[in-house]
Coordinates of C-alpha atoms in Angstrom, one line a residue:
X39 CA 38.3 -103.1 -117.4
X40 CA 35.0 -104.4 -116.2
X41 CA 32.8 -107.4 -117.1
X42 CA 29.0 -107.1 -116.8
X43 CA 26.6 -109.7 -115.4
X44 CA 23.1 -109.1 -116.5
X45 CA 19.7 -110.5 -115.6
X46 CA 16.3 -109.8 -117.1
X47 CA 12.7 -111.1 -117.4
X48 CA 12.4 -111.9 -113.7
X49 CA 9.6 -111.0 -111.4
X50 CA 9.9 -107.4 -110.2
X51 CA 8.7 -107.3 -106.5
X52 CA 8.2 -104.8 -103.7
X53 CA 7.7 -105.7 -100.1
X54 CA 8.7 -105.1 -96.4
X55 CA 12.1 -105.7 -94.9
X56 CA 12.7 -108.8 -92.8
X57 CA 13.5 -108.2 -89.1
X58 CA 17.1 -109.4 -89.8
X59 CA 17.4 -106.9 -92.7
X60 CA 16.1 -104.0 -90.7
X61 CA 18.4 -104.9 -87.8
X62 CA 21.4 -105.0 -90.0
X63 CA 20.4 -101.9 -91.9
X64 CA 20.9 -99.9 -88.7
X65 CA 24.4 -101.3 -88.3
X66 CA 25.4 -101.0 -92.0
X67 CA 24.4 -97.3 -92.0
X68 CA 26.1 -96.6 -88.6
X69 CA 29.1 -98.8 -88.1
X70 CA 32.4 -98.8 -89.9
X71 CA 32.2 -100.6 -93.3
X72 CA 35.0 -102.9 -92.3
X73 CA 32.7 -104.3 -89.5
X74 CA 29.6 -104.6 -91.7
X75 CA 30.9 -105.9 -95.1
X76 CA 31.9 -109.5 -95.6
X77 CA 35.0 -110.1 -97.8
X78 CA 35.5 -113.5 -99.4
X79 CA 38.2 -114.5 -101.9
X80 CA 38.0 -117.7 -103.9
X81 CA 40.6 -119.4 -106.1
X82 CA 39.3 -120.4 -109.5
X83 CA 39.7 -123.6 -111.4
X84 CA 42.5 -123.4 -114.0
X85 CA 40.1 -123.9 -116.8
X86 CA 37.7 -121.2 -115.7
X87 CA 37.2 -118.3 -118.2
X88 CA 35.9 -114.8 -117.9
X89 CA 32.7 -115.9 -119.6
X90 CA 32.3 -118.6 -117.0
X91 CA 32.6 -116.1 -114.2
X92 CA 29.9 -113.8 -115.8
X93 CA 27.6 -116.8 -116.4
X94 CA 27.8 -118.1 -112.9
X95 CA 27.2 -114.6 -111.5
X96 CA 24.2 -114.1 -113.7
X97 CA 22.6 -117.4 -112.7
X98 CA 23.3 -116.6 -109.0
X99 CA 21.6 -113.2 -109.2
X100 CA 18.6 -114.8 -111.0
X101 CA 18.2 -117.4 -108.3
X102 CA 18.3 -115.1 -105.3
X103 CA 16.2 -112.0 -104.9
X104 CA 18.1 -110.9 -101.9
X105 CA 21.2 -110.3 -104.1
X106 CA 19.4 -108.0 -106.5
X107 CA 17.4 -105.9 -103.9
X108 CA 17.6 -102.2 -103.1
X109 CA 15.9 -100.4 -100.2
X110 CA 12.9 -98.1 -100.6
X111 CA 10.6 -96.3 -98.1
X112 CA 11.2 -98.8 -95.2
X113 CA 10.8 -101.7 -97.7
X114 CA 12.7 -103.4 -100.4
X115 CA 12.6 -103.7 -104.2
X116 CA 13.6 -107.0 -105.8
X117 CA 14.6 -106.0 -109.3
X118 CA 13.5 -108.1 -112.2
X119 CA 16.2 -106.8 -114.5
X120 CA 19.6 -105.1 -114.0
X121 CA 23.3 -105.6 -114.2
X122 CA 26.3 -105.9 -112.0
X123 CA 29.8 -104.7 -112.9
X124 CA 32.7 -107.0 -112.2
X125 CA 36.1 -105.1 -112.0
X126 CA 39.0 -107.0 -113.7
X127 CA 42.5 -106.6 -112.4
X128 CA 45.6 -108.2 -114.0
X129 CA 49.1 -108.7 -112.6
X130 CA 52.4 -110.3 -113.4
X131 CA 53.0 -110.8 -109.7
X132 CA 51.0 -112.4 -106.9
X133 CA 47.3 -112.6 -107.7
X134 CA 46.5 -113.4 -104.1
X135 CA 48.1 -110.1 -102.9
X136 CA 46.2 -108.2 -105.6
X137 CA 43.0 -109.9 -104.7
X138 CA 43.4 -109.0 -101.1
X139 CA 44.1 -105.4 -102.0
X140 CA 41.1 -105.2 -104.3
X141 CA 38.9 -106.8 -101.7
X142 CA 39.9 -104.4 -99.0
X143 CA 39.1 -101.4 -101.3
X144 CA 35.7 -102.8 -102.1
X145 CA 35.0 -103.5 -98.4
X146 CA 36.1 -100.1 -97.2
X147 CA 33.2 -98.3 -98.9
X148 CA 29.9 -98.2 -97.2
X149 CA 27.1 -99.8 -99.2
X150 CA 24.4 -97.5 -100.6
X151 CA 21.4 -99.6 -99.7
X152 CA 19.0 -97.6 -101.8
X153 CA 21.3 -97.2 -104.8
X154 CA 23.3 -100.4 -105.4
X155 CA 22.8 -104.1 -105.3
X156 CA 24.3 -105.8 -102.1
X157 CA 27.1 -107.5 -104.0
X158 CA 30.4 -106.2 -105.2
X159 CA 32.8 -108.4 -107.3
X160 CA 36.2 -108.3 -108.8
X161 CA 38.1 -110.8 -110.9
X162 CA 41.9 -111.0 -110.5
X163 CA 43.9 -112.4 -113.4
X164 CA 47.6 -113.4 -113.8
X165 CA 48.8 -112.5 -117.3
X166 CA 45.2 -112.5 -118.5
X167 CA 44.2 -115.8 -117.0
X168 CA 41.5 -115.7 -114.3
X169 CA 42.8 -116.8 -110.9
X170 CA 40.7 -115.4 -108.1
X171 CA 37.2 -114.0 -107.6
X172 CA 36.6 -111.4 -104.9
X173 CA 33.2 -111.0 -103.3
X174 CA 32.0 -108.2 -100.9
X175 CA 28.5 -108.3 -99.4
X176 CA 26.9 -106.3 -96.6
X177 CA 25.3 -107.9 -93.5
X178 CA 21.9 -106.7 -94.9
X179 CA 22.2 -109.3 -97.6
X180 CA 23.8 -112.3 -95.9
X181 CA 25.0 -113.6 -92.6
X182 CA 28.0 -115.9 -92.2
X183 CA 26.0 -119.1 -93.0
X184 CA 24.2 -117.7 -96.0
X185 CA 27.5 -116.2 -97.3
X186 CA 29.0 -119.7 -97.3
X187 CA 25.9 -121.0 -99.1
X188 CA 26.2 -118.2 -101.7
X189 CA 29.9 -119.0 -102.4
X190 CA 29.3 -122.8 -102.6
X191 CA 26.5 -122.3 -105.0
X192 CA 28.5 -119.8 -107.2
X193 CA 31.4 -122.4 -107.4
X194 CA 29.0 -125.1 -108.5
X195 CA 27.5 -122.8 -111.2
X196 CA 31.1 -121.8 -112.3
X197 CA 31.8 -125.5 -112.9
X198 CA 28.7 -125.8 -115.1
X199 CA 26.4 -127.6 -112.6
X200 CA 22.7 -127.2 -112.9
X201 CA 20.9 -126.4 -109.7
X202 CA 17.3 -127.5 -110.1
X203 CA 16.1 -127.1 -106.6
X204 CA 14.1 -123.9 -106.1
X205 CA 15.7 -121.4 -103.7
X206 CA 14.3 -121.3 -100.2
X207 CA 12.0 -118.6 -99.1
X208 CA 13.0 -115.2 -100.4
X209 CA 13.4 -112.1 -98.1
X210 CA 10.1 -110.5 -99.1
X211 CA 8.3 -113.8 -98.5
X212 CA 9.9 -114.2 -95.1
X213 CA 9.1 -110.6 -94.2
X214 CA 5.4 -111.2 -95.0
X215 CA 5.5 -114.3 -92.8
X216 CA 6.9 -112.3 -89.9
X217 CA 3.8 -110.1 -89.9
X218 CA 1.4 -112.9 -89.2
X219 CA -0.4 -113.0 -85.8
X220 CA 1.6 -116.0 -84.7
X221 CA 4.9 -114.3 -85.6
X222 CA 3.8 -111.2 -83.7
X223 CA 3.0 -113.3 -80.7
X224 CA 6.5 -114.8 -80.8
X225 CA 8.0 -111.3 -81.2
X226 CA 6.1 -110.1 -78.1
X227 CA 7.6 -113.1 -76.2
X228 CA 11.1 -112.1 -77.4
X229 CA 10.7 -108.6 -76.1
X230 CA 9.6 -109.9 -72.7
X231 CA 12.6 -112.3 -72.6
X232 CA 15.1 -109.5 -73.2
X233 CA 13.4 -107.2 -70.7
X234 CA 13.3 -109.8 -67.9
X235 CA 16.9 -111.0 -68.6
X236 CA 18.5 -107.6 -68.7
X237 CA 16.5 -106.5 -65.7
X238 CA 18.4 -109.1 -63.5
X239 CA 21.8 -108.8 -65.2
X240 CA 24.8 -106.4 -64.8
X241 CA 24.9 -103.6 -67.3
X242 CA 28.3 -105.0 -68.4
X243 CA 30.5 -107.9 -67.3
X244 CA 33.7 -105.8 -67.2
X245 CA 33.1 -102.4 -65.7
X246 CA 35.3 -101.0 -68.5
X247 CA 34.3 -98.9 -71.4
X248 CA 35.4 -100.0 -74.9
X249 CA 35.7 -98.4 -78.3
X250 CA 32.5 -99.3 -80.3
X251 CA 33.9 -98.2 -83.7
X252 CA 37.6 -98.5 -84.5
X253 CA 39.4 -100.5 -81.8
X254 CA 41.7 -103.2 -83.1
X255 CA 41.6 -106.1 -80.6
X256 CA 44.4 -108.6 -80.1
X257 CA 43.3 -112.1 -81.1
X258 CA 44.4 -115.3 -79.4
X259 CA 44.0 -118.6 -81.1
X260 CA 43.6 -121.6 -78.8
X261 CA 43.8 -125.2 -79.9
X262 CA 43.4 -128.4 -77.8
X263 CA 42.9 -132.0 -78.6
X264 CA 42.7 -132.9 -74.9
X265 CA 39.8 -130.6 -74.4
X266 CA 38.0 -132.1 -77.4
X267 CA 38.3 -135.6 -75.9
X268 CA 37.2 -134.3 -72.5
X269 CA 34.2 -132.6 -74.0
X270 CA 33.0 -135.9 -75.4
X271 CA 33.0 -137.4 -71.9
X272 CA 31.4 -134.3 -70.3
X273 CA 28.7 -134.4 -72.9
X274 CA 27.8 -138.0 -72.0
X275 CA 27.7 -137.2 -68.3
X276 CA 25.7 -134.0 -68.4
X277 CA 23.6 -134.5 -71.5
X278 CA 24.5 -131.0 -72.7
X279 CA 26.1 -130.2 -76.1
X280 CA 29.8 -129.5 -76.5
X281 CA 28.9 -125.9 -77.3
X282 CA 26.9 -125.4 -74.1
X283 CA 29.7 -126.8 -72.0
X284 CA 32.3 -124.5 -73.6
X285 CA 29.8 -121.6 -73.1
X286 CA 29.5 -122.6 -69.4
X287 CA 33.2 -122.7 -69.0
X288 CA 33.6 -119.3 -70.6
X289 CA 30.9 -117.9 -68.3
X290 CA 32.4 -119.5 -65.2
X291 CA 35.8 -117.8 -65.9
X292 CA 34.1 -114.5 -66.8
X293 CA 32.4 -114.6 -63.4
X294 CA 35.6 -115.5 -61.6
X295 CA 37.5 -112.7 -63.3
X296 CA 34.9 -110.0 -63.0
X297 CA 33.4 -110.9 -59.6
X298 CA 29.9 -111.0 -61.1
X299 CA 27.4 -113.4 -59.6
X300 CA 25.5 -113.7 -62.9
X301 CA 26.8 -113.9 -66.5
X302 CA 25.5 -111.7 -69.3
X303 CA 26.4 -112.9 -72.8
X304 CA 25.2 -112.1 -76.3
X305 CA 25.4 -115.3 -78.3
X306 CA 25.0 -115.3 -82.1
X307 CA 22.0 -117.4 -83.1
X308 CA 21.7 -118.7 -86.7
X309 CA 17.9 -118.8 -86.4
X310 CA 17.8 -121.6 -88.9
X311 CA 16.1 -124.4 -87.0
X312 CA 13.1 -124.4 -89.3
X313 CA 13.8 -126.5 -92.4
X314 CA 12.4 -123.8 -94.7
X315 CA 15.0 -121.3 -93.4
X316 CA 18.1 -123.5 -93.5
X317 CA 19.0 -122.4 -97.0
X318 CA 17.7 -118.9 -96.8
X319 CA 20.0 -116.2 -98.3
X320 CA 19.7 -113.3 -95.9
X321 CA 20.7 -112.1 -92.5
X322 CA 18.8 -114.4 -90.1
X323 CA 21.5 -114.4 -87.4
X324 CA 20.8 -112.2 -84.4
X325 CA 21.8 -112.0 -80.8
X326 CA 20.5 -114.4 -78.3
X327 CA 20.5 -113.0 -74.8
X328 CA 22.1 -115.5 -72.3
X329 CA 21.7 -114.6 -68.6
X330 CA 22.8 -117.3 -66.1
X331 CA 23.2 -117.4 -62.3
X332 CA 26.9 -118.3 -61.6
X333 CA 26.3 -119.2 -58.0
X334 CA 26.5 -122.9 -58.5
X335 CA 28.3 -125.5 -56.4
X336 CA 29.6 -127.6 -59.3
X337 CA 30.4 -127.1 -62.9
X338 CA 27.8 -129.7 -63.9
X339 CA 25.2 -127.6 -62.1
X340 CA 26.4 -124.5 -64.0
X341 CA 26.2 -126.4 -67.3
X342 CA 22.6 -127.2 -66.6
X343 CA 21.9 -123.5 -65.9
X344 CA 23.5 -122.4 -69.1
X345 CA 21.7 -125.1 -71.0
X346 CA 18.3 -123.7 -69.8
X347 CA 19.5 -120.1 -70.4
X348 CA 20.7 -120.8 -73.9
X349 CA 17.6 -122.7 -74.8
X350 CA 15.4 -119.8 -73.8
X351 CA 17.8 -117.3 -75.4
X352 CA 17.9 -119.1 -78.8
X353 CA 14.1 -119.4 -78.8
X354 CA 13.9 -115.6 -78.4
X355 CA 16.5 -114.4 -80.8
X356 CA 14.5 -113.1 -83.7
X357 CA 13.3 -109.6 -83.1
X358 CA 12.4 -106.2 -84.5
X359 CA 15.6 -104.3 -83.7
X360 CA 13.9 -100.9 -83.4
X361 CA 11.3 -102.3 -81.0
X362 CA 14.0 -104.2 -79.0
X363 CA 16.3 -101.2 -78.7
X364 CA 13.4 -99.0 -77.6
X365 CA 12.7 -101.6 -74.9
X366 CA 16.4 -101.7 -73.8
X367 CA 16.5 -97.9 -73.7
X368 CA 13.4 -97.7 -71.6
X369 CA 14.8 -100.3 -69.2
X370 CA 18.1 -98.5 -69.0
X371 CA 16.3 -95.3 -68.3
X372 CA 14.4 -96.9 -65.4
X373 CA 17.5 -98.5 -63.9
X374 CA 20.0 -95.7 -64.8
X375 CA 22.2 -98.2 -66.6
X376 CA 23.5 -98.8 -70.1
X377 CA 23.5 -102.3 -71.7
X378 CA 26.9 -102.6 -73.3
X379 CA 27.1 -106.0 -75.1
X380 CA 30.7 -106.4 -73.9
X381 CA 31.0 -110.2 -73.9
X382 CA 30.1 -112.2 -76.9
X383 CA 29.9 -116.0 -77.7
X384 CA 29.8 -117.2 -81.3
X385 CA 29.8 -120.9 -82.2
X386 CA 31.0 -121.1 -85.8
X387 CA 32.0 -124.7 -85.7
X388 CA 29.2 -126.0 -88.1
X389 CA 31.0 -124.1 -90.8
X390 CA 34.4 -125.4 -89.9
X391 CA 36.7 -126.7 -92.7
X392 CA 39.8 -128.7 -92.0
X393 CA 43.0 -126.6 -92.1
X394 CA 45.3 -129.7 -92.6
X395 CA 47.3 -128.7 -89.6
X396 CA 48.8 -131.4 -87.4
X397 CA 46.9 -131.9 -84.1
X398 CA 48.0 -129.8 -81.1
X399 CA 50.4 -131.7 -78.8
X400 CA 50.1 -129.5 -75.7
X401 CA 47.0 -129.4 -73.6
X402 CA 46.5 -125.8 -74.8
X403 CA 48.3 -124.5 -77.8
X404 CA 48.2 -120.7 -78.0
X405 CA 49.1 -118.3 -80.9
X406 CA 48.6 -114.6 -81.1
X407 CA 47.1 -113.3 -84.4
X408 CA 47.0 -109.9 -86.0
X409 CA 44.6 -107.5 -84.3
X410 CA 41.2 -107.1 -85.9
X411 CA 38.3 -104.8 -85.3
X412 CA 35.4 -106.0 -83.0
X413 CA 33.5 -103.8 -80.5
X414 CA 33.6 -105.8 -77.3
X415 CA 35.7 -106.4 -74.2
X416 CA 36.0 -110.1 -74.6
X417 CA 34.5 -112.4 -77.3
X418 CA 34.9 -116.1 -77.8
X419 CA 34.6 -117.6 -81.3
X420 CA 34.3 -121.4 -81.5
X421 CA 35.9 -122.3 -84.8
X422 CA 36.1 -126.0 -84.4
X423 CA 34.3 -128.3 -82.0
X424 CA 34.6 -132.0 -82.8
X425 CA 35.9 -135.2 -81.4
X426 CA 39.5 -134.5 -82.4
X427 CA 40.1 -130.8 -81.8
X428 CA 38.7 -127.7 -80.0
X429 CA 39.7 -124.5 -81.7
X430 CA 38.8 -121.2 -80.1
X431 CA 39.5 -117.6 -81.1
X432 CA 39.4 -114.9 -78.3
X433 CA 39.1 -111.2 -79.1
X434 CA 40.5 -109.4 -76.1
X435 CA 40.4 -105.7 -75.1
X436 CA 43.7 -105.0 -73.4
X437 CA 41.8 -102.9 -70.9
X438 CA 39.9 -106.0 -69.8
X439 CA 42.8 -108.5 -69.9
X440 CA 46.4 -107.8 -70.4
X441 CA 48.4 -110.2 -72.6
X442 CA 49.6 -112.4 -69.8
X443 CA 46.2 -112.4 -68.2
X444 CA 44.6 -113.4 -71.5
X445 CA 46.9 -116.3 -71.9
X446 CA 46.2 -117.4 -68.3
X447 CA 42.5 -117.1 -68.9
X448 CA 42.7 -119.2 -72.1
X449 CA 44.8 -121.9 -70.5
X450 CA 42.4 -121.9 -67.5
X451 CA 39.5 -122.4 -69.8
X452 CA 41.1 -125.5 -71.4
X453 CA 42.1 -126.8 -68.0
X454 CA 38.5 -126.5 -66.7
X455 CA 37.2 -128.4 -69.7
X456 CA 39.8 -131.1 -69.4
X457 CA 39.0 -131.5 -65.7
X458 CA 35.3 -131.5 -66.4
X459 CA 35.9 -134.5 -68.7
X460 CA 37.4 -136.4 -65.8
X461 CA 35.1 -135.7 -62.9
X462 CA 32.5 -133.3 -61.5
X463 CA 34.4 -130.0 -60.7
X464 CA 33.8 -128.2 -57.5
X465 CA 33.5 -124.5 -58.4
X466 CA 35.0 -123.6 -55.0
X467 CA 38.3 -124.8 -56.5
X468 CA 37.9 -122.8 -59.7
X469 CA 40.6 -120.2 -59.0
X470 CA 43.1 -122.8 -57.9
X471 CA 42.3 -125.0 -60.9
X472 CA 42.5 -122.3 -63.6
X473 CA 44.9 -119.7 -62.1
X474 CA 42.6 -116.9 -63.2
X475 CA 42.9 -114.0 -60.9
X476 CA 39.7 -112.2 -59.7
X477 CA 39.6 -108.4 -60.2
X478 CA 40.3 -106.7 -56.9
X479 CA 37.4 -104.4 -56.1
X480 CA 38.6 -102.3 -53.2
X481 CA 36.6 -100.1 -50.8
X482 CA 35.9 -97.6 -53.6
X483 CA 33.5 -100.0 -55.3
X484 CA 29.9 -101.0 -54.5
X485 CA 27.3 -103.2 -56.2
X486 CA 24.2 -101.4 -57.3
X487 CA 21.6 -102.4 -59.9
X488 CA 23.5 -105.7 -60.3
X489 CA 26.7 -103.9 -61.4
X490 CA 30.0 -103.0 -60.0
X491 CA 30.0 -99.3 -59.6
X492 CA 32.5 -96.7 -58.3
X493 CA 30.7 -93.8 -56.5
X494 CA 33.6 -91.6 -57.5
X495 CA 32.9 -92.4 -61.1
X496 CA 29.2 -91.5 -60.5
X497 CA 30.3 -88.2 -59.1
X498 CA 32.5 -87.6 -62.2
X499 CA 29.6 -88.6 -64.4
X500 CA 27.4 -86.0 -62.9
X501 CA 29.9 -83.2 -62.8
X502 CA 30.9 -84.0 -66.4
X503 CA 27.3 -84.0 -67.6
X504 CA 26.5 -80.7 -65.8
X505 CA 29.5 -78.4 -66.1
X506 CA 30.0 -76.1 -63.1
X507 CA 28.0 -78.2 -60.6
X508 CA 29.4 -80.0 -57.6
X509 CA 28.2 -83.5 -56.7
X510 CA 28.4 -85.7 -53.6
X511 CA 27.3 -89.3 -53.9
X512 CA 25.9 -91.3 -51.0
X513 CA 25.5 -95.1 -51.0
X514 CA 22.3 -96.0 -49.1
X515 CA 21.7 -99.1 -47.1
X516 CA 19.8 -100.7 -49.9
X517 CA 22.8 -100.0 -52.3
X518 CA 20.8 -97.3 -54.2
X519 CA 22.7 -94.0 -54.8
X520 CA 21.7 -90.5 -53.8
X521 CA 23.5 -87.6 -55.4
X522 CA 23.5 -84.2 -53.7
X523 CA 24.0 -81.5 -56.4
X524 CA 24.8 -77.8 -56.0
X525 CA 25.7 -75.2 -58.5
X526 CA 22.8 -75.9 -60.9
X527 CA 19.1 -75.2 -61.1
X528 CA 18.3 -78.0 -63.5
X529 CA 15.3 -80.2 -62.8
X530 CA 16.0 -83.7 -61.6
X531 CA 14.7 -85.4 -64.7
X532 CA 17.0 -83.2 -66.8
X533 CA 19.9 -84.2 -64.6
X534 CA 19.0 -87.9 -65.2
X535 CA 18.8 -87.3 -68.9
X536 CA 22.2 -85.6 -69.1
X537 CA 23.9 -88.2 -67.0
X538 CA 22.5 -91.1 -69.1
X539 CA 24.1 -89.5 -72.2
X540 CA 27.5 -89.9 -70.6
X541 CA 27.3 -93.5 -69.5
X542 CA 28.8 -94.9 -72.8
X543 CA 32.3 -93.7 -71.6
X544 CA 31.8 -94.7 -68.0
X545 CA 31.0 -98.4 -67.6
X546 CA 31.9 -98.2 -63.9
X547 CA 29.0 -95.7 -63.2
X548 CA 25.2 -95.6 -63.2
X549 CA 22.8 -92.7 -63.0
X550 CA 22.0 -91.9 -59.3
X551 CA 18.6 -93.2 -58.2
X552 CA 17.9 -89.9 -56.4
X553 CA 19.0 -86.3 -56.9
X554 CA 18.9 -83.8 -54.1
X555 CA 19.1 -80.2 -55.2
X556 CA 18.9 -77.0 -53.2
X557 CA 15.5 -75.7 -52.6
X558 CA 14.7 -72.7 -54.8
X559 CA 15.0 -69.3 -53.2
X560 CA 11.8 -67.9 -51.8
X561 CA 10.0 -65.5 -54.2

């Protein structure tokens, strides 16, 4: 059975995509749907009827163009009339279990951006009485913040509330604003920021390849009341926000573990500092590039560096994704590297809701959760960040950190924050303080183009890219790499191109700077 939510008599509009929509469209079309579709399940008030659900959905669709939009010719069409089917499921058993199953089925199917509205819904009843509503939306329609706003507004409409305030700027209006001369100037500055930052950063923090599609990563939940108290003191001393201090601690331990002198992070930016955008329903969140020099004497000095790096990163986190990735590809081609986005920081604490759990008693309370899919080596989600509790969620590739190492890393992170609340921490003592073990890079490793590289992996890269050839890699005094190749008559530029295509599976390699091939035989 289905219910139908209808809307009509609204303005029918056509216009360009926003930068956020275009960025997410790439991912929604390419990445697994489980990554790119939000799933939300809401319990309904006991008195809610099926008609109430339909009415609330109709009002929601009427208010927000972004929920009744389809793609067309690199642009979008906000429909003035249409309808949305709401599947109805009934059970005599657990409605929560049925809602989860229905939601997972809706989420598992890729959205047809040209052919369907970016909202799927289901209603779950128990013996005919509505109990739960299921929502699935793609990242082209909402980010985490606007999803929460959509759900809050729908719940108010369900209860019969009237929302008189006009919706914030619609996606088509925002897209037109993004094409003004001032916006283009900001976009140019963003491209320069990314090119300069990536040009002085390692290609990846962990020289380890990771599955970009289907890997299920173990997740470790970390809670600490002691760290929350310490963060308040550290904030007063340094003038930095709690979030920046946590980011700096994460960066410090990443550097200790990986042996990298600089930290490369992608940090999710909400891009909602402008009042007109705070209530926008659409995908504004994009990556902020954070690159910080880790060679500091004290943790307070490192916090200052991350504060500057984050400020610049967040100021340059709205971009045209096609243009940015073209820039990244060009830079990678010049350097012979591949930007991997392997470490991610995401502060979600502004959306935190109390779980009602008793406060953690230990300095660091750890709990392993069910694995979930996320393409990265190590990601840190900040779920709660207030005066009473710090709650973190780490997504950990076992190739980057084994289970025991991940627990040691997490406890060390909390220990560093607690110590930073007491005094200025000397980073020379970081290993002793945190018990985090640095990766042992033996004589088979060198640093080139800011990255840890194995010349043997470079040889394997070349021989894999060009079957039948033999390669010998020489490390020059300036740490550039020269590769002597026999068994092929390919031109050097073609060798570089073929090698670049194999970098995704070899994060411990780069493309040699110079190829030396046998001289052609005399004619």
